[in-house]
Amino acid sequence: MSLMEFEMIAHYFTRPSQRQDVVQGIGDDCALLRVPAGMELAVTIDTLVGGVHFLQDANPYAIGWKSLAVSLSDLAAMGAEPAWATLALTLPEASTSWLAAFSRGLFDLADQYGLALVGGNTSRGPLSITVQAHGFVPQGTALCRRGAAVGDLIYVTGTLGDAAVGLDLCLGHEPASVAPTARDYLLTRLNQPEPRVAVGLALRGIASSAIDLSDGLVADLGHVLLASGVGATVDLARIPRSAALKGLIIPWEKVVGGGDDYELCFTVPPNRQGQLEAALHDVGCAYTPIGVIVSRNGLEWCDATGQAVVIAATGYRHFP
Ligand code: ADP
Ligand code: MG
């Protein structure tokens, strides 16, 4: 490791940890970490590649934020409480202004959850960022994809499709007449998603299954159905859309097939609806019932009158 790398890590990524469970953070060959008694360790890793997951010239603050946000969204989907992260950074050059903004974005989000960056790796090459996040969940209480049962109601948090339309704006595929405030909103939804950590924690013991929406509702709800061996009927009229999106003419395929929502989709048995309301009452995140789990396999869509609707979307795929 060159001196420059050492200085880069020391200056941009090393901070005194407030966490008692970090025995050794950045600075040795391994981090040494303590998992609290009675907890399972939830571990997830995601890579963001320049030109694939974000545009090469994207705002480095937003890249830092989103690199961690996508992993925290996975922890949220399992009902895990964020604790630690490691960061593998591949950079074409050591730009101090880029590093300053990137690390600010990452730590601004980390600080919201008291998460400590405990290690990583730095190398030169095409821009690529990998974050591994670690969280705790009490033994046996993680929210899994496999638990949805016939009759359970299906919910999503927040609104869907904003990020997919935000990406179209970035790529210059402007939907006609986007007001500047709507444009800012949609771009923020794409670049700085808010992982639904508090919702995931509140859903422990209540949701029968959960997943975060990274590749679009079609694909991600599809994973839950497959893992649970069930099907679903979803009412398109109930899919929550932001005011910004409702002001535009956006096909349903984009709303339920576009990626990068980072909302949660979860199922709740009918007899736990009261518990759900009580648990999410103070969380401050909207959640909407969109459909029901059924016994025949597959995902069917209907309109407000109950008529079947065909949705020609598969969700985002890296290897189509
Ligand atoms: P090693 O060669 O033993 O893997 P390095 O010399 O690559 O270790 O890294 C030195 C220390 O800095 C290690 O503790 C490592 O975890 C940490 N580190 C390296 N790159 C980063 C990074 N981008 N962010 C956070 N920590 C990092
Ligand atoms: Mg070593």
mmCIF file of C-alpha atoms and ligand atoms in Angstrom:
data_model
loop_
_atom_site.group_PDB
_atom_site.id
_atom_site.type_symbol
_atom_site.label_atom_id
_atom_site.label_comp_id
_atom_site.label_asym_id
_atom_site.label_seq_id
_atom_site.Cartn_x
_atom_site.Cartn_y
_atom_site.Cartn_z
ATOM 1 C CA MET A 1 0.000 0.000 0.000
ATOM 2 C CA SER A 2 1.491 3.363 -1.024
ATOM 3 C CA LEU A 3 1.652 6.319 1.324
ATOM 4 C CA MET A 4 -1.024 8.037 -0.753
ATOM 5 C CA GLU A 5 -3.433 5.166 -0.119
ATOM 6 C CA PHE A 6 -2.619 5.206 3.587
ATOM 7 C CA GLU A 7 -3.276 8.939 3.755
ATOM 8 C CA MET A 8 -6.465 8.584 1.768
ATOM 9 C CA ILE A 9 -7.838 5.962 4.144
ATOM 10 C CA ALA A 10 -6.694 7.847 7.232
ATOM 11 C CA HIS A 11 -8.080 11.153 6.030
ATOM 12 C CA TYR A 12 -11.385 10.214 4.404
ATOM 13 C CA PHE A 13 -12.451 6.946 5.955
ATOM 14 C CA THR A 14 -11.025 6.618 9.472
ATOM 15 C CA ARG A 15 -13.028 8.064 12.335
ATOM 16 C CA PRO A 16 -13.054 7.268 16.023
ATOM 17 C CA SER A 17 -15.743 4.642 16.582
ATOM 18 C CA GLN A 18 -18.418 5.277 19.177
ATOM 19 C CA ARG A 19 -19.349 1.622 19.166
ATOM 20 C CA GLN A 20 -18.348 -0.684 22.042
ATOM 21 C CA ASP A 21 -18.703 -3.715 19.752
ATOM 22 C CA VAL A 22 -15.799 -2.594 17.516
ATOM 23 C CA VAL A 23 -12.712 -4.108 19.188
ATOM 24 C CA GLN A 24 -10.500 -3.180 16.208
ATOM 25 C CA GLY A 25 -11.671 -0.950 13.356
ATOM 26 C CA ILE A 26 -9.691 0.341 10.366
ATOM 27 C CA GLY A 27 -5.914 -0.074 10.698
ATOM 28 C CA ASP A 28 -5.106 -3.760 11.100
ATOM 29 C CA ASP A 29 -5.352 -6.791 8.818
ATOM 30 C CA CYS A 30 -8.871 -7.553 9.986
ATOM 31 C CA ALA A 31 -11.529 -5.747 11.923
ATOM 32 C CA LEU A 32 -12.456 -7.417 15.211
ATOM 33 C CA LEU A 33 -16.154 -7.208 16.011
ATOM 34 C CA ARG A 34 -18.436 -8.485 18.750
ATOM 35 C CA VAL A 35 -21.894 -9.790 17.940
ATOM 36 C CA PRO A 36 -24.164 -9.316 20.983
ATOM 37 C CA ALA A 37 -25.400 -12.487 22.714
ATOM 38 C CA GLY A 38 -28.705 -13.772 21.364
ATOM 39 C CA MET A 39 -28.309 -12.019 18.020
ATOM 40 C CA GLU A 40 -27.803 -13.389 14.526
ATOM 41 C CA LEU A 41 -25.459 -11.482 12.209
ATOM 42 C CA ALA A 42 -27.154 -10.331 8.981
ATOM 43 C CA VAL A 43 -24.574 -9.777 6.208
ATOM 44 C CA THR A 44 -25.145 -8.288 2.757
ATOM 45 C CA ILE A 45 -22.888 -6.989 -0.019
ATOM 46 C CA ASP A 46 -23.600 -4.828 -3.063
ATOM 47 C CA THR A 47 -21.436 -3.389 -5.804
ATOM 48 C CA LEU A 48 -22.183 -0.180 -7.662
ATOM 49 C CA VAL A 49 -20.312 0.110 -10.960
ATOM 50 C CA GLY A 50 -19.772 3.449 -12.701
ATOM 51 C CA GLY A 51 -21.714 3.510 -15.970
ATOM 52 C CA VAL A 52 -23.983 0.649 -14.825
ATOM 53 C CA HIS A 53 -25.476 1.672 -11.473
ATOM 54 C CA PHE A 54 -24.797 5.374 -11.773
ATOM 55 C CA LEU A 55 -23.587 7.695 -14.497
ATOM 56 C CA GLN A 56 -19.800 8.167 -14.516
ATOM 57 C CA ASP A 57 -20.115 11.875 -13.749
ATOM 58 C CA ALA A 58 -22.732 11.433 -11.003
ATOM 59 C CA ASN A 59 -22.460 13.576 -7.889
ATOM 60 C CA PRO A 60 -19.926 11.831 -5.591
ATOM 61 C CA TYR A 61 -21.895 12.738 -2.444
ATOM 62 C CA ALA A 62 -24.894 10.858 -3.858
ATOM 63 C CA ILE A 63 -22.688 7.912 -4.897
ATOM 64 C CA GLY A 64 -21.363 7.646 -1.334
ATOM 65 C CA TRP A 65 -24.858 7.835 0.103
ATOM 66 C CA LYS A 66 -26.350 5.322 -2.303
ATOM 67 C CA SER A 67 -23.471 2.820 -1.960
ATOM 68 C CA LEU A 68 -24.403 2.377 1.678
ATOM 69 C CA ALA A 69 -28.156 2.914 1.225
ATOM 70 C CA VAL A 70 -28.598 -0.143 -1.004
ATOM 71 C CA SER A 71 -26.974 -2.381 1.622
ATOM 72 C CA LEU A 72 -28.946 -0.812 4.493
ATOM 73 C CA SER A 73 -32.075 -1.491 2.449
ATOM 74 C CA ASP A 74 -31.168 -5.207 2.469
ATOM 75 C CA LEU A 75 -30.696 -5.111 6.250
ATOM 76 C CA ALA A 76 -34.076 -3.354 6.546
ATOM 77 C CA ALA A 77 -35.724 -6.084 4.468
ATOM 78 C CA MET A 78 -34.501 -8.703 6.959
ATOM 79 C CA GLY A 79 -35.491 -6.685 10.025
ATOM 80 C CA ALA A 80 -31.829 -6.242 10.987
ATOM 81 C CA GLU A 81 -30.398 -3.302 12.921
ATOM 82 C CA PRO A 82 -27.372 -1.781 11.092
ATOM 83 C CA ALA A 83 -24.049 -2.011 12.935
ATOM 84 C CA TRP A 84 -20.946 -2.133 10.724
ATOM 85 C CA ALA A 85 -19.817 -1.832 7.123
ATOM 86 C CA THR A 86 -16.722 -2.475 5.037
ATOM 87 C CA LEU A 87 -15.940 -0.637 1.808
ATOM 88 C CA ALA A 88 -14.020 -1.846 -1.258
ATOM 89 C CA LEU A 89 -13.234 1.143 -3.412
ATOM 90 C CA THR A 90 -11.775 1.001 -6.930
ATOM 91 C CA LEU A 91 -10.968 4.444 -8.279
ATOM 92 C CA PRO A 92 -9.505 5.640 -11.588
ATOM 93 C CA GLU A 93 -7.679 8.468 -9.765
ATOM 94 C CA ALA A 94 -7.255 9.823 -6.238
ATOM 95 C CA SER A 95 -9.292 13.020 -6.605
ATOM 96 C CA THR A 96 -9.445 14.755 -3.231
ATOM 97 C CA SER A 97 -12.654 16.634 -4.040
ATOM 98 C CA TRP A 98 -14.333 13.396 -5.181
ATOM 99 C CA LEU A 99 -13.167 11.516 -2.074
ATOM 100 C CA ALA A 100 -14.268 14.313 0.264
ATOM 101 C CA ALA A 101 -17.781 14.411 -1.194
ATOM 102 C CA PHE A 102 -18.067 10.615 -1.476
ATOM 103 C CA SER A 103 -17.060 10.002 2.135
ATOM 104 C CA ARG A 104 -19.393 12.773 3.353
ATOM 105 C CA GLY A 105 -22.328 11.131 1.580
ATOM 106 C CA LEU A 106 -21.459 7.733 3.005
ATOM 107 C CA PHE A 107 -20.940 8.962 6.569
ATOM 108 C CA ASP A 108 -24.014 11.219 6.550
ATOM 109 C CA LEU A 109 -26.120 8.107 6.053
ATOM 110 C CA ALA A 110 -23.978 5.925 8.360
ATOM 111 C CA ASP A 111 -24.370 8.475 11.173
ATOM 112 C CA GLN A 112 -28.160 8.293 10.936
ATOM 113 C CA TYR A 113 -27.880 4.697 12.116
ATOM 114 C CA GLY A 114 -24.768 4.832 14.323
ATOM 115 C CA LEU A 115 -23.079 2.506 11.832
ATOM 116 C CA ALA A 116 -19.263 2.212 11.943
ATOM 117 C CA LEU A 117 -17.045 1.752 8.870
ATOM 118 C CA VAL A 118 -14.638 -0.893 10.160
ATOM 119 C CA GLY A 119 -12.457 -1.731 7.156
ATOM 120 C CA GLY A 120 -12.116 -1.977 3.440
ATOM 121 C CA ASN A 121 -9.823 -2.128 0.481
ATOM 122 C CA THR A 122 -8.586 0.507 -1.949
ATOM 123 C CA SER A 123 -7.319 -0.051 -5.474
ATOM 124 C CA ARG A 124 -6.939 1.719 -8.792
ATOM 125 C CA GLY A 125 -9.145 0.818 -11.738
ATOM 126 C CA PRO A 126 -12.526 1.573 -13.304
ATOM 127 C CA LEU A 127 -14.842 3.228 -10.747
ATOM 128 C CA SER A 128 -16.539 0.569 -8.644
ATOM 129 C CA ILE A 129 -17.793 0.641 -5.069
ATOM 130 C CA THR A 130 -18.621 -2.381 -2.974
ATOM 131 C CA VAL A 131 -20.149 -2.047 0.479
ATOM 132 C CA GLN A 132 -20.701 -4.951 2.801
ATOM 133 C CA ALA A 133 -23.068 -4.138 5.651
ATOM 134 C CA HIS A 134 -23.592 -6.097 8.854
ATOM 135 C CA GLY A 135 -26.546 -5.895 11.206
ATOM 136 C CA PHE A 136 -28.112 -7.699 14.149
ATOM 137 C CA VAL A 137 -31.391 -9.483 14.401
ATOM 138 C CA PRO A 138 -32.588 -11.400 17.484
ATOM 139 C CA GLN A 139 -32.258 -15.159 16.866
ATOM 140 C CA GLY A 140 -35.105 -16.563 14.800
ATOM 141 C CA THR A 141 -36.833 -13.232 14.129
ATOM 142 C CA ALA A 142 -35.394 -12.235 10.712
ATOM 143 C CA LEU A 143 -37.926 -11.354 8.012
ATOM 144 C CA CYS A 144 -37.435 -13.866 5.198
ATOM 145 C CA ARG A 145 -38.757 -14.168 1.662
ATOM 146 C CA ARG A 146 -40.191 -17.607 2.248
ATOM 147 C CA GLY A 147 -42.973 -16.904 4.787
ATOM 148 C CA ALA A 148 -45.888 -15.523 2.723
ATOM 149 C CA ALA A 149 -49.088 -17.574 3.159
ATOM 150 C CA VAL A 150 -52.424 -17.647 1.335
ATOM 151 C CA GLY A 151 -54.690 -14.833 2.559
ATOM 152 C CA ASP A 152 -51.829 -12.567 3.718
ATOM 153 C CA LEU A 153 -52.120 -8.950 2.623
ATOM 154 C CA ILE A 154 -49.275 -7.488 0.544
ATOM 155 C CA TYR A 155 -47.955 -4.027 1.411
ATOM 156 C CA VAL A 156 -45.371 -1.632 0.024
ATOM 157 C CA THR A 157 -43.805 1.348 1.778
ATOM 158 C CA GLY A 158 -43.559 4.816 0.217
ATOM 159 C CA THR A 159 -44.225 5.240 -3.494
ATOM 160 C CA LEU A 160 -43.061 3.218 -6.500
ATOM 161 C CA GLY A 161 -41.551 4.237 -9.834
ATOM 162 C CA ASP A 162 -39.954 7.540 -8.810
ATOM 163 C CA ALA A 163 -36.374 6.340 -9.282
ATOM 164 C CA ALA A 164 -37.110 4.711 -12.642
ATOM 165 C CA VAL A 165 -38.504 8.005 -13.937
ATOM 166 C CA GLY A 166 -35.597 9.867 -12.293
ATOM 167 C CA LEU A 167 -33.233 7.667 -14.313
ATOM 168 C CA ASP A 168 -35.095 8.566 -17.500
ATOM 169 C CA LEU A 169 -34.597 12.240 -16.627
ATOM 170 C CA CYS A 170 -30.842 11.643 -16.139
ATOM 171 C CA LEU A 171 -30.610 9.862 -19.469
ATOM 172 C CA GLY A 172 -32.401 12.739 -21.193
ATOM 173 C CA HIS A 173 -35.547 10.716 -21.948
ATOM 174 C CA GLU A 174 -37.660 13.573 -20.612
ATOM 175 C CA PRO A 175 -41.322 12.842 -20.049
ATOM 176 C CA ALA A 176 -43.081 15.959 -21.390
ATOM 177 C CA SER A 177 -43.408 18.946 -19.039
ATOM 178 C CA VAL A 178 -41.705 17.965 -15.780
ATOM 179 C CA ALA A 179 -41.941 20.827 -13.299
ATOM 180 C CA PRO A 180 -38.570 21.725 -11.681
ATOM 181 C CA THR A 181 -39.735 20.677 -8.182
ATOM 182 C CA ALA A 182 -41.002 17.328 -9.490
ATOM 183 C CA ARG A 183 -37.724 16.858 -11.339
ATOM 184 C CA ASP A 184 -35.666 17.537 -8.191
ATOM 185 C CA TYR A 185 -37.841 15.156 -6.207
ATOM 186 C CA LEU A 186 -37.523 12.330 -8.727
ATOM 187 C CA LEU A 187 -33.736 12.757 -9.006
ATOM 188 C CA THR A 188 -33.375 12.711 -5.221
ATOM 189 C CA ARG A 189 -35.416 9.516 -5.091
ATOM 190 C CA LEU A 190 -32.987 7.979 -7.597
ATOM 191 C CA ASN A 191 -29.751 9.287 -6.115
ATOM 192 C CA GLN A 192 -30.411 9.333 -2.387
ATOM 193 C CA PRO A 193 -32.848 6.584 -1.441
ATOM 194 C CA GLU A 194 -33.876 6.398 2.233
ATOM 195 C CA PRO A 195 -33.466 2.804 3.388
ATOM 196 C CA ARG A 196 -36.583 1.734 5.331
ATOM 197 C CA VAL A 197 -34.645 0.517 8.359
ATOM 198 C CA ALA A 198 -37.183 1.643 10.984
ATOM 199 C CA VAL A 199 -39.998 -0.095 9.113
ATOM 200 C CA GLY A 200 -38.005 -3.340 8.904
ATOM 201 C CA LEU A 201 -37.314 -3.283 12.641
ATOM 202 C CA ALA A 202 -40.981 -2.602 13.434
ATOM 203 C CA LEU A 203 -42.113 -5.505 11.232
ATOM 204 C CA ARG A 204 -40.303 -8.189 13.260
ATOM 205 C CA GLY A 205 -42.858 -10.620 14.633
ATOM 206 C CA ILE A 206 -45.575 -9.129 12.414
ATOM 207 C CA ALA A 207 -44.665 -9.543 8.722
ATOM 208 C CA SER A 208 -44.732 -13.103 7.375
ATOM 209 C CA SER A 209 -42.256 -12.194 4.609
ATOM 210 C CA ALA A 210 -40.350 -9.155 3.354
ATOM 211 C CA ILE A 211 -38.063 -8.033 0.544
ATOM 212 C CA ASP A 212 -36.659 -4.697 -0.532
ATOM 213 C CA LEU A 213 -37.520 -3.391 -3.986
ATOM 214 C CA SER A 214 -34.262 -3.000 -5.888
ATOM 215 C CA ASP A 215 -35.221 -4.489 -9.269
ATOM 216 C CA GLY A 216 -38.888 -3.463 -9.419
ATOM 217 C CA LEU A 217 -42.032 -4.832 -7.766
ATOM 218 C CA VAL A 218 -42.639 -7.381 -10.551
ATOM 219 C CA ALA A 219 -39.269 -9.056 -10.058
ATOM 220 C CA ASP A 220 -38.950 -8.668 -6.292
ATOM 221 C CA LEU A 221 -42.480 -9.687 -5.321
ATOM 222 C CA GLY A 222 -41.883 -12.558 -7.763
ATOM 223 C CA HIS A 223 -38.946 -13.701 -5.562
ATOM 224 C CA VAL A 224 -41.203 -13.744 -2.491
ATOM 225 C CA LEU A 225 -43.885 -15.745 -4.309
ATOM 226 C CA LEU A 226 -41.377 -18.290 -5.577
ATOM 227 C CA ALA A 227 -39.683 -18.676 -2.190
ATOM 228 C CA SER A 228 -43.059 -19.034 -0.446
ATOM 229 C CA GLY A 229 -44.638 -21.340 -3.055
ATOM 230 C CA VAL A 230 -47.679 -19.062 -3.510
ATOM 231 C CA GLY A 231 -49.104 -16.520 -5.973
ATOM 232 C CA ALA A 232 -50.539 -13.015 -5.694
ATOM 233 C CA THR A 233 -53.157 -10.694 -7.084
ATOM 234 C CA VAL A 234 -52.148 -7.040 -7.043
ATOM 235 C CA ASP A 235 -54.525 -4.141 -7.644
ATOM 236 C CA LEU A 236 -52.805 -1.578 -9.890
ATOM 237 C CA ALA A 237 -55.153 1.165 -8.680
ATOM 238 C CA ARG A 238 -53.665 0.750 -5.193
ATOM 239 C CA ILE A 239 -50.003 1.059 -6.203
ATOM 240 C CA PRO A 240 -48.848 4.206 -4.376
ATOM 241 C CA ARG A 241 -47.417 6.881 -6.669
ATOM 242 C CA SER A 242 -45.904 10.217 -5.665
ATOM 243 C CA ALA A 243 -47.547 13.511 -6.604
ATOM 244 C CA ALA A 244 -44.612 14.097 -8.955
ATOM 245 C CA LEU A 245 -45.290 10.832 -10.784
ATOM 246 C CA LYS A 246 -49.057 11.310 -10.924
ATOM 247 C CA GLY A 247 -48.467 14.591 -12.767
ATOM 248 C CA LEU A 248 -46.783 12.675 -15.600
ATOM 249 C CA ILE A 249 -48.001 10.018 -17.989
ATOM 250 C CA ILE A 250 -45.945 6.989 -16.955
ATOM 251 C CA PRO A 251 -46.780 3.445 -18.081
ATOM 252 C CA TRP A 252 -47.524 0.915 -15.344
ATOM 253 C CA GLU A 253 -44.649 -1.184 -16.679
ATOM 254 C CA LYS A 254 -42.249 1.512 -15.525
ATOM 255 C CA VAL A 255 -43.885 1.964 -12.105
ATOM 256 C CA VAL A 256 -43.884 -1.736 -11.181
ATOM 257 C CA GLY A 257 -41.039 -2.899 -13.446
ATOM 258 C CA GLY A 258 -38.459 -0.138 -12.915
ATOM 259 C CA GLY A 259 -35.664 -0.627 -10.388
ATOM 260 C CA ASP A 260 -34.066 1.370 -7.585
ATOM 261 C CA ASP A 261 -37.174 2.062 -5.462
ATOM 262 C CA TYR A 262 -35.545 0.743 -2.246
ATOM 263 C CA GLU A 263 -38.962 0.534 -0.652
ATOM 264 C CA LEU A 264 -39.998 -2.568 1.299
ATOM 265 C CA CYS A 265 -42.612 -5.047 0.108
ATOM 266 C CA PHE A 266 -43.975 -7.265 2.894
ATOM 267 C CA THR A 267 -46.864 -9.564 3.713
ATOM 268 C CA VAL A 268 -48.954 -9.619 6.897
ATOM 269 C CA PRO A 269 -51.510 -12.246 7.972
ATOM 270 C CA PRO A 270 -55.059 -10.870 8.257
ATOM 271 C CA ASN A 271 -55.151 -11.365 12.052
ATOM 272 C CA ARG A 272 -52.094 -9.132 12.568
ATOM 273 C CA GLN A 273 -53.453 -5.988 10.871
ATOM 274 C CA GLY A 274 -54.026 -4.295 14.244
ATOM 275 C CA GLN A 275 -50.488 -5.085 15.377
ATOM 276 C CA LEU A 276 -49.162 -3.719 12.077
ATOM 277 C CA GLU A 277 -50.965 -0.416 12.517
ATOM 278 C CA ALA A 278 -49.737 -0.091 16.095
ATOM 279 C CA ALA A 279 -46.134 -0.956 15.154
ATOM 280 C CA LEU A 280 -45.895 1.440 12.208
ATOM 281 C CA HIS A 281 -47.938 4.242 13.762
ATOM 282 C CA ASP A 282 -44.934 6.221 14.983
ATOM 283 C CA VAL A 283 -42.431 5.213 12.305
ATOM 284 C CA GLY A 284 -43.371 8.045 9.956
ATOM 285 C CA CYS A 285 -43.311 6.059 6.719
ATOM 286 C CA ALA A 286 -46.369 5.548 4.536
ATOM 287 C CA TYR A 287 -47.377 1.966 3.746
ATOM 288 C CA THR A 288 -50.141 0.763 1.461
ATOM 289 C CA PRO A 289 -51.951 -2.566 0.967
ATOM 290 C CA ILE A 290 -51.730 -3.440 -2.733
ATOM 291 C CA GLY A 291 -52.953 -7.014 -2.969
ATOM 292 C CA VAL A 292 -53.329 -10.453 -1.492
ATOM 293 C CA ILE A 293 -51.474 -13.781 -1.494
ATOM 294 C CA VAL A 294 -53.360 -16.567 -3.317
ATOM 295 C CA SER A 295 -52.743 -20.285 -3.788
ATOM 296 C CA ARG A 296 -52.366 -20.433 -7.593
ATOM 297 C CA ASN A 297 -48.789 -19.665 -8.600
ATOM 298 C CA GLY A 298 -47.768 -16.469 -10.376
ATOM 299 C CA LEU A 299 -48.409 -12.763 -10.130
ATOM 300 C CA GLU A 300 -51.676 -11.393 -11.537
ATOM 301 C CA TRP A 301 -52.667 -7.771 -11.854
ATOM 302 C CA CYS A 302 -56.135 -6.276 -11.806
ATOM 303 C CA ASP A 303 -57.638 -2.806 -12.147
ATOM 304 C CA ALA A 304 -59.999 -1.052 -9.732
ATOM 305 C CA THR A 305 -62.966 -3.024 -11.107
ATOM 306 C CA GLY A 306 -61.220 -6.372 -10.564
ATOM 307 C CA GLN A 307 -60.561 -6.887 -14.301
ATOM 308 C CA ALA A 308 -57.311 -8.711 -15.109
ATOM 309 C CA VAL A 309 -54.572 -6.465 -16.579
ATOM 310 C CA VAL A 310 -51.478 -7.723 -18.436
ATOM 311 C CA ILE A 311 -48.220 -6.105 -17.338
ATOM 312 C CA ALA A 312 -45.360 -6.668 -19.775
ATOM 313 C CA ALA A 313 -42.407 -6.093 -17.453
ATOM 314 C CA THR A 314 -39.776 -8.389 -15.997
ATOM 315 C CA GLY A 315 -37.824 -6.025 -13.752
ATOM 316 C CA TYR A 316 -34.211 -4.989 -14.128
ATOM 317 C CA ARG A 317 -31.775 -7.714 -15.228
ATOM 318 C CA HIS A 318 -27.997 -7.469 -15.579
ATOM 319 C CA PHE A 319 -27.869 -10.531 -17.871
ATOM 320 C CA PRO A 320 -31.080 -10.341 -19.933
HETATM 321 P P1 ADP B 1 -4.305 -5.390 3.951
HETATM 322 O O1 ADP B 1 -3.264 -5.178 2.886
HETATM 323 O O2 ADP B 1 -3.801 -6.044 5.172
HETATM 324 O O3 ADP B 1 -5.577 -5.961 3.426
HETATM 325 P P2 ADP B 1 -4.635 -2.584 3.609
HETATM 326 O O4 ADP B 1 -3.247 -2.106 3.680
HETATM 327 O O5 ADP B 1 -5.287 -2.783 2.291
HETATM 328 O O6 ADP B 1 -4.721 -3.923 4.460
HETATM 329 O O7 ADP B 1 -5.582 -1.610 4.448
HETATM 330 C C1 ADP B 1 -5.151 -1.082 5.696
HETATM 331 C C2 ADP B 1 -6.363 -0.845 6.580
HETATM 332 O O8 ADP B 1 -7.211 0.110 5.975
HETATM 333 C C3 ADP B 1 -7.185 -2.096 6.796
HETATM 334 O O9 ADP B 1 -7.646 -2.080 8.137
HETATM 335 C C4 ADP B 1 -8.334 -1.936 5.833
HETATM 336 O O10 ADP B 1 -9.498 -2.585 6.320
HETATM 337 C C5 ADP B 1 -8.515 -0.426 5.784
HETATM 338 N N1 ADP B 1 -9.020 0.080 4.486
HETATM 339 C C6 ADP B 1 -8.441 0.006 3.266
HETATM 340 N N2 ADP B 1 -9.183 0.630 2.326
HETATM 341 C C7 ADP B 1 -10.265 1.123 2.974
HETATM 342 C C8 ADP B 1 -11.413 1.869 2.570
HETATM 343 N N3 ADP B 1 -11.623 2.259 1.308
HETATM 344 N N4 ADP B 1 -12.316 2.185 3.512
HETATM 345 C C9 ADP B 1 -12.162 1.785 4.792
HETATM 346 N N5 ADP B 1 -11.112 1.115 5.239
HETATM 347 C C10 ADP B 1 -10.168 0.778 4.351
HETATM 348 MG MG MG B 2 -2.954 -7.646 5.660
#
